[in-house]
XYZ file of C-alpha atoms in Angstrom:
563
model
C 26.864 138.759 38.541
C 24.652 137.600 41.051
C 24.708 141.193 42.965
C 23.759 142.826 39.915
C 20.850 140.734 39.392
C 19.680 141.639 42.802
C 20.140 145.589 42.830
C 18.209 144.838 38.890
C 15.373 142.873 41.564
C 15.825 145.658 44.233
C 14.666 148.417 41.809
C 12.199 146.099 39.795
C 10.060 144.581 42.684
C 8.504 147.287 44.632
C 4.803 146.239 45.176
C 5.165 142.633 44.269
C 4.336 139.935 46.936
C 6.537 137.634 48.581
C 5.742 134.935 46.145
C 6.157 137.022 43.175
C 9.229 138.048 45.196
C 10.641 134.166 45.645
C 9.590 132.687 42.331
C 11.944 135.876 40.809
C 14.898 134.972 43.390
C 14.352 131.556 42.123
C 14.438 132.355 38.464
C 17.504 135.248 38.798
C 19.467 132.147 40.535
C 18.955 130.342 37.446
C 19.911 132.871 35.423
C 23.484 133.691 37.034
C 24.238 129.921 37.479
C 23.265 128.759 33.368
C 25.652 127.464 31.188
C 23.246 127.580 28.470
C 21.583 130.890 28.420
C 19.278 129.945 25.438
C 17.840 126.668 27.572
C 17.890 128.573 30.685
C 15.252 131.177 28.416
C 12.684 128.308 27.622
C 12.196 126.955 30.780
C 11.812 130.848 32.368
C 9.516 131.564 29.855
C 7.456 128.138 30.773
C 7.338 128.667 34.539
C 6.582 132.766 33.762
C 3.430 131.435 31.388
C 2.550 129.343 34.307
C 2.996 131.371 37.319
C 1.057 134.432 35.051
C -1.477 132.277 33.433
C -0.530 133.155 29.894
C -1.724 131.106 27.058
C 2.048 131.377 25.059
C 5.107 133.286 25.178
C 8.083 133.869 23.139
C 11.455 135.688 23.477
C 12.561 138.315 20.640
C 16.683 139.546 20.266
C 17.719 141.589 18.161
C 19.778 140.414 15.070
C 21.520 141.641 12.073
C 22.778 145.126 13.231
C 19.518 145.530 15.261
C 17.305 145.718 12.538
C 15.946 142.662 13.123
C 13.848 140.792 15.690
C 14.461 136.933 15.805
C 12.403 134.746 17.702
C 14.410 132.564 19.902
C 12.359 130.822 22.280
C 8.399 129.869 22.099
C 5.952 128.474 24.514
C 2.386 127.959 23.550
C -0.175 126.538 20.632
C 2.333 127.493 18.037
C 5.681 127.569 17.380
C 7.025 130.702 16.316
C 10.678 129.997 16.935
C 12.898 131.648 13.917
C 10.032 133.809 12.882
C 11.645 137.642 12.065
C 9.999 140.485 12.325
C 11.503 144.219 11.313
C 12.835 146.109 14.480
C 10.031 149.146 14.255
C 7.059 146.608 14.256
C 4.396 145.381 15.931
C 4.021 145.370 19.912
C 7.712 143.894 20.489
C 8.869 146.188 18.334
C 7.414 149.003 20.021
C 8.381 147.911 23.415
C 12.111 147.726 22.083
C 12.062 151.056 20.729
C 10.258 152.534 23.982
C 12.516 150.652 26.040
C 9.450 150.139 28.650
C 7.089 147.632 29.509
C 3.673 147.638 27.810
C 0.620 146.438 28.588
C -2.102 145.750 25.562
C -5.135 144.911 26.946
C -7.725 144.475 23.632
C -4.818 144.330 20.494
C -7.979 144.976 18.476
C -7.906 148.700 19.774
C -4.315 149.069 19.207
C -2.358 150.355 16.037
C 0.950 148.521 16.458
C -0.262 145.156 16.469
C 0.763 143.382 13.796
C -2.470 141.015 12.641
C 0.182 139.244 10.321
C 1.386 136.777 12.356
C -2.291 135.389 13.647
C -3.271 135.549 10.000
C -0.342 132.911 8.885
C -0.234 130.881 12.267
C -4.378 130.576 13.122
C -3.267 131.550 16.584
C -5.861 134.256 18.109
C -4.024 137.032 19.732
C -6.361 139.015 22.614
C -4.227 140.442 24.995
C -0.150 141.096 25.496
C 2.315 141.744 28.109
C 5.536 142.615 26.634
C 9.031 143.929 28.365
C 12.009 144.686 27.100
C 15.292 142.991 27.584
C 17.708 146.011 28.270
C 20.932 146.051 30.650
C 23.189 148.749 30.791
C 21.521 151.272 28.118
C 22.293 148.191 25.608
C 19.169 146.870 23.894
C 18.597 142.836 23.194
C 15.162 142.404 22.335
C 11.733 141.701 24.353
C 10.344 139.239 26.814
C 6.747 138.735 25.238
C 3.305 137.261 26.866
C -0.331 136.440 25.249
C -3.311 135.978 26.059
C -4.192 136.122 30.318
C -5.825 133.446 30.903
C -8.507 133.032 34.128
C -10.325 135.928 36.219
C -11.051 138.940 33.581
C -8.690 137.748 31.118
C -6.398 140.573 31.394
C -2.800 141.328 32.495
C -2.448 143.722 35.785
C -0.065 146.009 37.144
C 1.440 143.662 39.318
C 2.002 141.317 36.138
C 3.565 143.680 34.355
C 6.313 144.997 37.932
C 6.750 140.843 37.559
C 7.685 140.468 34.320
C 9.479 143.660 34.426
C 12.082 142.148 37.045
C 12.294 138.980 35.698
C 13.251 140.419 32.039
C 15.944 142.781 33.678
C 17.479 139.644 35.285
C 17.214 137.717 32.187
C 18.635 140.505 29.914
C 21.881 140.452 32.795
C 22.150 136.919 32.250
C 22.322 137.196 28.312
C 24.673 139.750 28.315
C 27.464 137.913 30.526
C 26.610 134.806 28.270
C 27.688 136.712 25.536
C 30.535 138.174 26.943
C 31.583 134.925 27.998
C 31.365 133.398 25.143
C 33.212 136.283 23.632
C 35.936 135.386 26.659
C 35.823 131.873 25.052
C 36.301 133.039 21.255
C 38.799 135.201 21.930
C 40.671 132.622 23.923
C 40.341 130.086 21.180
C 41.044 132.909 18.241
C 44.524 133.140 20.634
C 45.347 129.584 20.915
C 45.259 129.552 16.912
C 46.904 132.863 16.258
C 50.107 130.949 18.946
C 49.781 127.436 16.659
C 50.021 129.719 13.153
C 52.712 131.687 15.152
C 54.689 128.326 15.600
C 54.035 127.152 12.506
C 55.205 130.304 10.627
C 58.660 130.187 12.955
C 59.103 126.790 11.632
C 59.441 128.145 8.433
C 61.952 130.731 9.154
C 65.844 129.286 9.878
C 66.855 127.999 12.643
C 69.316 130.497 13.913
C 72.627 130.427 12.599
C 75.921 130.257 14.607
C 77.714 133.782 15.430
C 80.151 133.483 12.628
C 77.876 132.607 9.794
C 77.755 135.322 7.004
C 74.081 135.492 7.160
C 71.667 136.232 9.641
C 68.001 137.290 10.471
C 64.897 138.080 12.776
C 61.350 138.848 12.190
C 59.401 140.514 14.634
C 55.283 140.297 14.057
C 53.312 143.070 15.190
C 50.159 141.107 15.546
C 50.905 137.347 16.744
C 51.453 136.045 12.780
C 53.723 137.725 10.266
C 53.391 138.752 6.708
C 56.545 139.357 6.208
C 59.355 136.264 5.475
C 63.069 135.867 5.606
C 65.175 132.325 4.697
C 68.752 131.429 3.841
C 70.106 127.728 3.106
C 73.331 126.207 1.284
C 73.174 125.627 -2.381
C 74.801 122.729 -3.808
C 77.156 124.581 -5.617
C 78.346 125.821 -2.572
C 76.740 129.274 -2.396
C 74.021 130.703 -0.150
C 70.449 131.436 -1.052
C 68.688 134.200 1.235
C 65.505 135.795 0.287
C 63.328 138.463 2.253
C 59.908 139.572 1.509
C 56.986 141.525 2.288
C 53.171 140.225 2.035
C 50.269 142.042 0.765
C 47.840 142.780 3.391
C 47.572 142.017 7.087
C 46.642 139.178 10.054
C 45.757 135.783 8.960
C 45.501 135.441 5.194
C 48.827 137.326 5.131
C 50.302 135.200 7.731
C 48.856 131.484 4.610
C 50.460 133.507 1.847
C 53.804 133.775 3.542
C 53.777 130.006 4.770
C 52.708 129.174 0.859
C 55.663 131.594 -0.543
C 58.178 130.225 1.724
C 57.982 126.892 0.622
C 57.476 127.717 -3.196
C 60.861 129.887 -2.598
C 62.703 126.650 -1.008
C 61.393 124.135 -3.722
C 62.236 126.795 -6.648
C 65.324 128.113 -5.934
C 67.195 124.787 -4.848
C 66.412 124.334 -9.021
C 66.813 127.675 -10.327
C 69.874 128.882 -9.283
C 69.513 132.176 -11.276
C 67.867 134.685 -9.390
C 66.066 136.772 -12.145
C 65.058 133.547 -13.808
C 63.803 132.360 -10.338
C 61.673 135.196 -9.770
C 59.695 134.829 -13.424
C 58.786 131.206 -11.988
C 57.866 132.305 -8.493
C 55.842 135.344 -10.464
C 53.837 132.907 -12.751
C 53.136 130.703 -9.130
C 52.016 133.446 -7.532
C 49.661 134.574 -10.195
C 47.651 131.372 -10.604
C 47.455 131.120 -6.937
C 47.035 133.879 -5.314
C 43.502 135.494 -4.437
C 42.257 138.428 -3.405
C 44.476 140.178 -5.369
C 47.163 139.707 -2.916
C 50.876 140.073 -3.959
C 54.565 140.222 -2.292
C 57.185 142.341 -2.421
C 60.774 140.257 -2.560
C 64.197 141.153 -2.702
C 66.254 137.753 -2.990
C 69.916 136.432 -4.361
C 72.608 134.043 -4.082
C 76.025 134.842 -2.340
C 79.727 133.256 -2.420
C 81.393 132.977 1.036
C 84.502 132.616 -0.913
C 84.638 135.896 -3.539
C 82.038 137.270 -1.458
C 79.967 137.971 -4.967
C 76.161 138.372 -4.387
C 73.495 138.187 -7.586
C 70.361 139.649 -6.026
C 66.874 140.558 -7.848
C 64.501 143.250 -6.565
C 61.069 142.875 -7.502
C 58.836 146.051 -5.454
C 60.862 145.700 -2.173
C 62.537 148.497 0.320
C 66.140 149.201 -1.613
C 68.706 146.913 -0.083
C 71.529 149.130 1.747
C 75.101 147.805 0.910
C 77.982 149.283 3.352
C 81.338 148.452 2.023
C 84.563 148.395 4.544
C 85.122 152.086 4.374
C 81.583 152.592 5.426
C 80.214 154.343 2.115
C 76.289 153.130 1.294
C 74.666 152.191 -2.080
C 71.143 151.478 -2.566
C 69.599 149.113 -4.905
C 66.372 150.232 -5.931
C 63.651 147.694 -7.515
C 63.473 147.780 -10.959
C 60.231 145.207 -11.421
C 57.079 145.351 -9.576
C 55.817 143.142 -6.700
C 55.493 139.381 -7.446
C 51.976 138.083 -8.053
C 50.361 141.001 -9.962
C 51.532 141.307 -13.995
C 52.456 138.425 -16.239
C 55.493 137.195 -18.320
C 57.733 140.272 -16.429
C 62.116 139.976 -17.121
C 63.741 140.317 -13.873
C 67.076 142.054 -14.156
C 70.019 140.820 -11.507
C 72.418 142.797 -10.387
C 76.320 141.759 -8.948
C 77.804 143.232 -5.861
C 81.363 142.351 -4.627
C 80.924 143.057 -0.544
C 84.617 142.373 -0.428
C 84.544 142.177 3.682
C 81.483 144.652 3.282
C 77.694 143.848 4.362
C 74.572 144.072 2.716
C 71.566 144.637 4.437
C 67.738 143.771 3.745
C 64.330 144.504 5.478
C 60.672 145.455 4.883
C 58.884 148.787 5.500
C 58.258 148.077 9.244
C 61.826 148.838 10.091
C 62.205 152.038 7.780
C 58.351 153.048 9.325
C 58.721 151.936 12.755
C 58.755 154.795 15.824
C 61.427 154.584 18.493
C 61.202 155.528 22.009
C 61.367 159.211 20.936
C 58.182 158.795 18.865
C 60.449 159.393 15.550
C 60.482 156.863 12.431
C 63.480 155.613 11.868
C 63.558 156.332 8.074
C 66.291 155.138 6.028
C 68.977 157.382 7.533
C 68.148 156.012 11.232
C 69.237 152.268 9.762
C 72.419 153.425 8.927
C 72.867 155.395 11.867
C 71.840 151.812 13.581
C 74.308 150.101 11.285
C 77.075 153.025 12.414
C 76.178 152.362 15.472
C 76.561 148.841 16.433
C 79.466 148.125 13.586
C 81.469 146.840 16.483
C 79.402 143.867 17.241
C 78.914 140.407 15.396
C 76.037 140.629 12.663
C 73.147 138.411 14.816
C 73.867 140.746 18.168
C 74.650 143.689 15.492
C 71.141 142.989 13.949
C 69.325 142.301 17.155
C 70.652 146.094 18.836
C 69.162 147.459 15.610
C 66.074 146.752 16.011
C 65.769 147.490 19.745
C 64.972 150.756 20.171
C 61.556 149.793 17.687
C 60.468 147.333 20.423
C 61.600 148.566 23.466
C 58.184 150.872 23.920
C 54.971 151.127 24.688
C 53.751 151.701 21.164
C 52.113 148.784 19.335
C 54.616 147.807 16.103
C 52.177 149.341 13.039
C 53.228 146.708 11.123
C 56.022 143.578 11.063
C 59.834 144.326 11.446
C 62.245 141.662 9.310
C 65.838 142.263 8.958
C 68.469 140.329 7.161
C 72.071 140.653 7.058
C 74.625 139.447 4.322
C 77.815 139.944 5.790
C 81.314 139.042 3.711
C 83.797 137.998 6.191
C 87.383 138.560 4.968
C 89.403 135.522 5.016
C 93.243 136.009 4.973
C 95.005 132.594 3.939
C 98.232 132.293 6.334
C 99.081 129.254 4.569
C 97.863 126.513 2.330
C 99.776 122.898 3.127
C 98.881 120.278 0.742
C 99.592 116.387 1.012
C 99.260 112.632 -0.538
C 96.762 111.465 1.788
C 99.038 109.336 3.389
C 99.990 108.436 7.391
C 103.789 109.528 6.858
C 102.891 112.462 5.600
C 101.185 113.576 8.642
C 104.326 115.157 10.565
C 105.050 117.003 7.822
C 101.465 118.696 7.803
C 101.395 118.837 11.584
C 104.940 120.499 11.797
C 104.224 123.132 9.245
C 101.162 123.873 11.251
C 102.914 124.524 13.993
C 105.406 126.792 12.054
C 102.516 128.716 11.056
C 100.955 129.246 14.630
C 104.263 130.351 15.615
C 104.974 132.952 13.801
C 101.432 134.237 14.001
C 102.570 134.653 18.240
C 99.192 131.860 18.937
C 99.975 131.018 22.306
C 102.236 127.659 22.866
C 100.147 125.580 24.752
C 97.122 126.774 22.328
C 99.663 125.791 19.524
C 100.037 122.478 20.309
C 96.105 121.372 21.198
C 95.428 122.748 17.693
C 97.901 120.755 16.020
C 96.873 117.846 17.781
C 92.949 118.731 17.069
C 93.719 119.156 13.195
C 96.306 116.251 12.922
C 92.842 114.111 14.230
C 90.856 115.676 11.807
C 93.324 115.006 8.847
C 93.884 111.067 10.236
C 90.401 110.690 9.679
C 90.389 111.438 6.475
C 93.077 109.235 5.503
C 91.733 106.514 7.446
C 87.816 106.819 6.108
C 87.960 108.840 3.077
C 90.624 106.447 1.487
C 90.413 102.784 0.678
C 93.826 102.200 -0.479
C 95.546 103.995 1.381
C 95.245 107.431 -0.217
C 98.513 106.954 -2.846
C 96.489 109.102 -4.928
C 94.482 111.108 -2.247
C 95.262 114.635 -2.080
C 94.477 116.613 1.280
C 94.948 120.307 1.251
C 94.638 122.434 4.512
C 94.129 126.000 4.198
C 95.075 128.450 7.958
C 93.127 131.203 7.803
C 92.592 134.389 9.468
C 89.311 136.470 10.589
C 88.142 138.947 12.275
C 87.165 136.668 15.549
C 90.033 133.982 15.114
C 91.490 131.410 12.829
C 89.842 129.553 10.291
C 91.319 125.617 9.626
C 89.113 124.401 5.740
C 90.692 120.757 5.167
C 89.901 119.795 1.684
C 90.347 116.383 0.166
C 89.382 114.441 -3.135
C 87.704 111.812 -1.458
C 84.459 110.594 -2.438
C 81.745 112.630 -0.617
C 80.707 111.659 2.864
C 77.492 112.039 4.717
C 78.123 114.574 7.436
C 75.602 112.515 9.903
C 77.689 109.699 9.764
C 80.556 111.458 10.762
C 79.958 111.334 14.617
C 82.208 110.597 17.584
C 82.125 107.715 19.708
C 80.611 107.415 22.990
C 83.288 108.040 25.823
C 82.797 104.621 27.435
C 83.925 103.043 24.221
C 87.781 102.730 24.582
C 88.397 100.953 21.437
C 91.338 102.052 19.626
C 90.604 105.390 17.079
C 87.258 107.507 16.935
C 87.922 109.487 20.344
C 89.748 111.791 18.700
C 86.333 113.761 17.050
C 85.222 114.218 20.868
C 88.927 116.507 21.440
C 88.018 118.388 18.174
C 84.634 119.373 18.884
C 86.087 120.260 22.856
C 88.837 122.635 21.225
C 87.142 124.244 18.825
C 84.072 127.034 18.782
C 82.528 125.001 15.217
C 82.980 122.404 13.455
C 81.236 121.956 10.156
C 81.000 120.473 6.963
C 80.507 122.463 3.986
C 79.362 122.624 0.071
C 83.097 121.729 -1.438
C 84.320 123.797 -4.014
C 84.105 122.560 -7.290
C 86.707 119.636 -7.692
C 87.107 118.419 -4.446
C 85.434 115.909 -2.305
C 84.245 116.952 1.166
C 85.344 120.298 3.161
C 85.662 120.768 6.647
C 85.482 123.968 8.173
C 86.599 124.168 11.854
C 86.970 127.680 13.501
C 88.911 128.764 16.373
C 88.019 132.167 18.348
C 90.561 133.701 19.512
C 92.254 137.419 19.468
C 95.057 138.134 16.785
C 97.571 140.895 16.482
């Protein structure tokens, strides 16, 4: 900045004096060093009165789309700091418009002077020196003085080179104060849009392991996200998964979501229905929502075990269901968006995947250009689908989306995706016990018979038996008080598409799954070591919603490649 302001003093000072010259230097050092442009103003507009011999001074910007001039600094008999003025009037107005420095030697004599202002203050205006405050062809208002004071009362040529110069420097200074502070905004506008960002990912699910039948991404195209996906466990030992699309764009959007998310979580965790689940949400939405903002929402509850979904549609992108021979069906909406008509029946719907996949998003996936410059349109997300039906749903999901992001374009608008995959599960065998310690060898060796003739590798065989035989003496030991006479412990070997599948069932009471934890290594007490071997051997181990009748289930996977 500083080498601006001196090429602005270079052109500005021809036939000034040295000490005109020095006190400018002085004064454009000032300038490119302020922090506060506005104090920096007042005390150039003091020493200017001074070194000129003016009787007052003021400084004039333009406000309010230019059509206003607002006083923002004053020196003199009166205060006129926050007086307005209209941007065609008067002498400052003039010199704003002209874009030149004028001189008004007898105001009496001249037509633009505006008598107004000495009528209301008292203040007797005589003679003016006014210069406008322009840098780069952008206008900011006027450098004003009044009334020469000393000699013949009147401002000179060489007054009018000074103040000239010392308005150019002043108008440089301004202008990087503004676009510094602008730096400053836009750096604090970007801290909040990253802490709304962070807050809005909190809402989403934490991502899911590679196995799990559900899984989703949202990808914002400006910092914060309209759009919102979720999934969590019901107690009846279903899965609730929801995705939705916003009204409108940036912040506001970005509130709605974070207030829709957590209306979704508290509602449906009661309302297990999904068509009655939407009329509540609906009636929320309506008494809360302003600016006439609404969502779009497809949502529904699905069964690992049938692999039944119940889904609503209320205004959202038609779902795209791909059963296992790879044939599609779309479920349109039949209700509008959330949030904008009362008392509205929402119909549900019941798909069987049966080791099919059913996938949701919003518009920014269907709309979205890839690298080619094409949208991808509903045809290019089953060609995605088609195309990446090899891979596990979260990397399937992930590959989708890729060729949206991988450009140079800027995403017109946010890309969610959500995947509701059913995973076949052949049963190989279902053992069931008394939950009792002799029974164990019986369960362990028909284990083993299974594994065998299923060709699982023998020394693969025998760690599992050992890691399941743990996980069933556990039960007997903490599920049971007495014993488990009565206890009843079924264990189900099943088959998928990545490995085997061990779900150990018993009528115990229910457990807490966080107290279920294995003892530190160090501790060589008898018993408890044997959770550390089970969570070594296999890829996931994890508690589940039991089915209705039984006590706690325990769902411990094992990838591996079957014939």
């Amino acid at each position: 900045m500083e080498k601006e302001q001196k090429e602005l003093l270079a052109d500005k000072i021809g036939g000034l004096g040295q000490a005109h010259i020095e006190v400018l230097a002085d004064m454009a050092q000032s300038f490119a060093e302020s922090l506060d442009i506005d104090d920096t103003l007042r005390t150039a507009l003091r020493k200017t009165m001074q070194y000129l011999d003016a009787e007052a001074g003021s400084v004039f910007l333009l406000v309010d789309n230019d059509e206003i001039l607002e006083c923002r600094a004053s020196e003199g008999p009166v205060d006129i700091t926050g007086l307005r003025l209209p941007a065609g009037q008067g002498i400052v107005g003039q010199t704003v418009q002209e874009n030149d420095t004028l001189i008004i030697r007898d105001v009496s004599k001249s037509k633009s002077f505006n008598v107004a202002v000495d009528e209301d203050t008292g203040f007797q205006t005589r003679s003016i020196l006014c210069a406008p405050l322009t840098v780069r062809g952008e206008r900011l208002g006027a450098l004003e003085l009044i009334n020469k004071q000393g000699s013949d009362g009147l401002f000179s040529d060489r007054d009018r080179s000074f103040l000239s110069a010392l308005a150019s420097s002043a108008a440089l200074a301004m202008l990087n104060a503004r676009m510094a502070a602008d730096l400053v905004e836009q750096e604090k506008v970007r801290k909040e849009l990253e802490m709304a960002r962070e807050i809005q990912n909190s809402l989403l699910p934490p991502m899911p392991p590679q196995d799990a039948p559900i899984h989703g991404l949202n990808i914002p195209a400006r910092g914060v996200s309209g759009d919102l996906y979720l999934f969590f466990p019901l107690s009846n030992g279903r899965l609730f998964f929801a995705l939705g699309d916003v009204s409108g764009k940036g912040i506001h959007a970005a509130l709605f979501m974070a207030k829709t998310v957590s209306l979704i979580r508290a509602l449906a965790k009661l309302e297990h229905s999904p068509g009655k689940l939407f009329a509540r949400l609906n009636d929320e939405i309506r008494e809360t929502a302003s600016r006439g903002m609404f969502i779009t929402l497809a949502a529904g509850t699905f069964d690992p075990a049938s692999g039944k979904v119940c889904m609503t549609n209320a205004g959202h992108e038609p779902p795209l269901f791909r059963n296992i021979d790879g044939e599609y069906v779309a479920y349109p909406a039949d209700a509008p968006p959330l949030g904008i008509l009362p008392d509205l029946v929402f119909e549900e719907v019941e798909i069987m995947l049966e080791g099919g996949a059913l996938y949701l998003f919003t518009d920014g996936m269907t709309e979205g250009f890839d690298s080619e410059g094409q949208a991808l349109g509903v045809a290019g997300v089953k060609a995605a689908i088609e195309q990446h039906q090899n891979l596990n749903p979260q990397a399937r999901i992930q590959a989708m989306v890729e060729p949206l992001t991988d450009t140079d374009t800027q995403l017109r608008d946010d890309i969610t995706l959500l995947v509701v995959e059913h995973q076949p599960i052949q049963v190989l065998a279902k053992i069931e016990v008394s939950a009792l310690p002799t029974n164990l060898k019986g369960l362990r060796d028909g284990l083993r018979e299974v594994l065998v003739e299923n060709e699982i590798d023998k020394a693969l065989v025998e760690k599992l038996v050992l890691a399941v035989g743990e996980a069933v003496m556990n039960v007997v030991q903490h599920g049971f008080d007495e014993g488990g006479a009565e206890g009843r412990i079924t264990l189900e070997v099943c088959k998928e598409r990545d490995g085997l599948l061990f779900r150990l069932m018993d009528n115990a009471p229910s457990m807490d799954p966080a107290e279920v934890t294995p003892r530190d290594l160090d501790d060589i007490r008898p018993g408890g070591l044997g959770t550390h071997f089970i969570r070594e051997l296999m890829d996931s181990v994890e508690f589940m919603p039991p089915p209705a009748g039984s006590g706690n289930l325990l769902e411990m996977r094992k990838r591996i490649e079957l014939l």
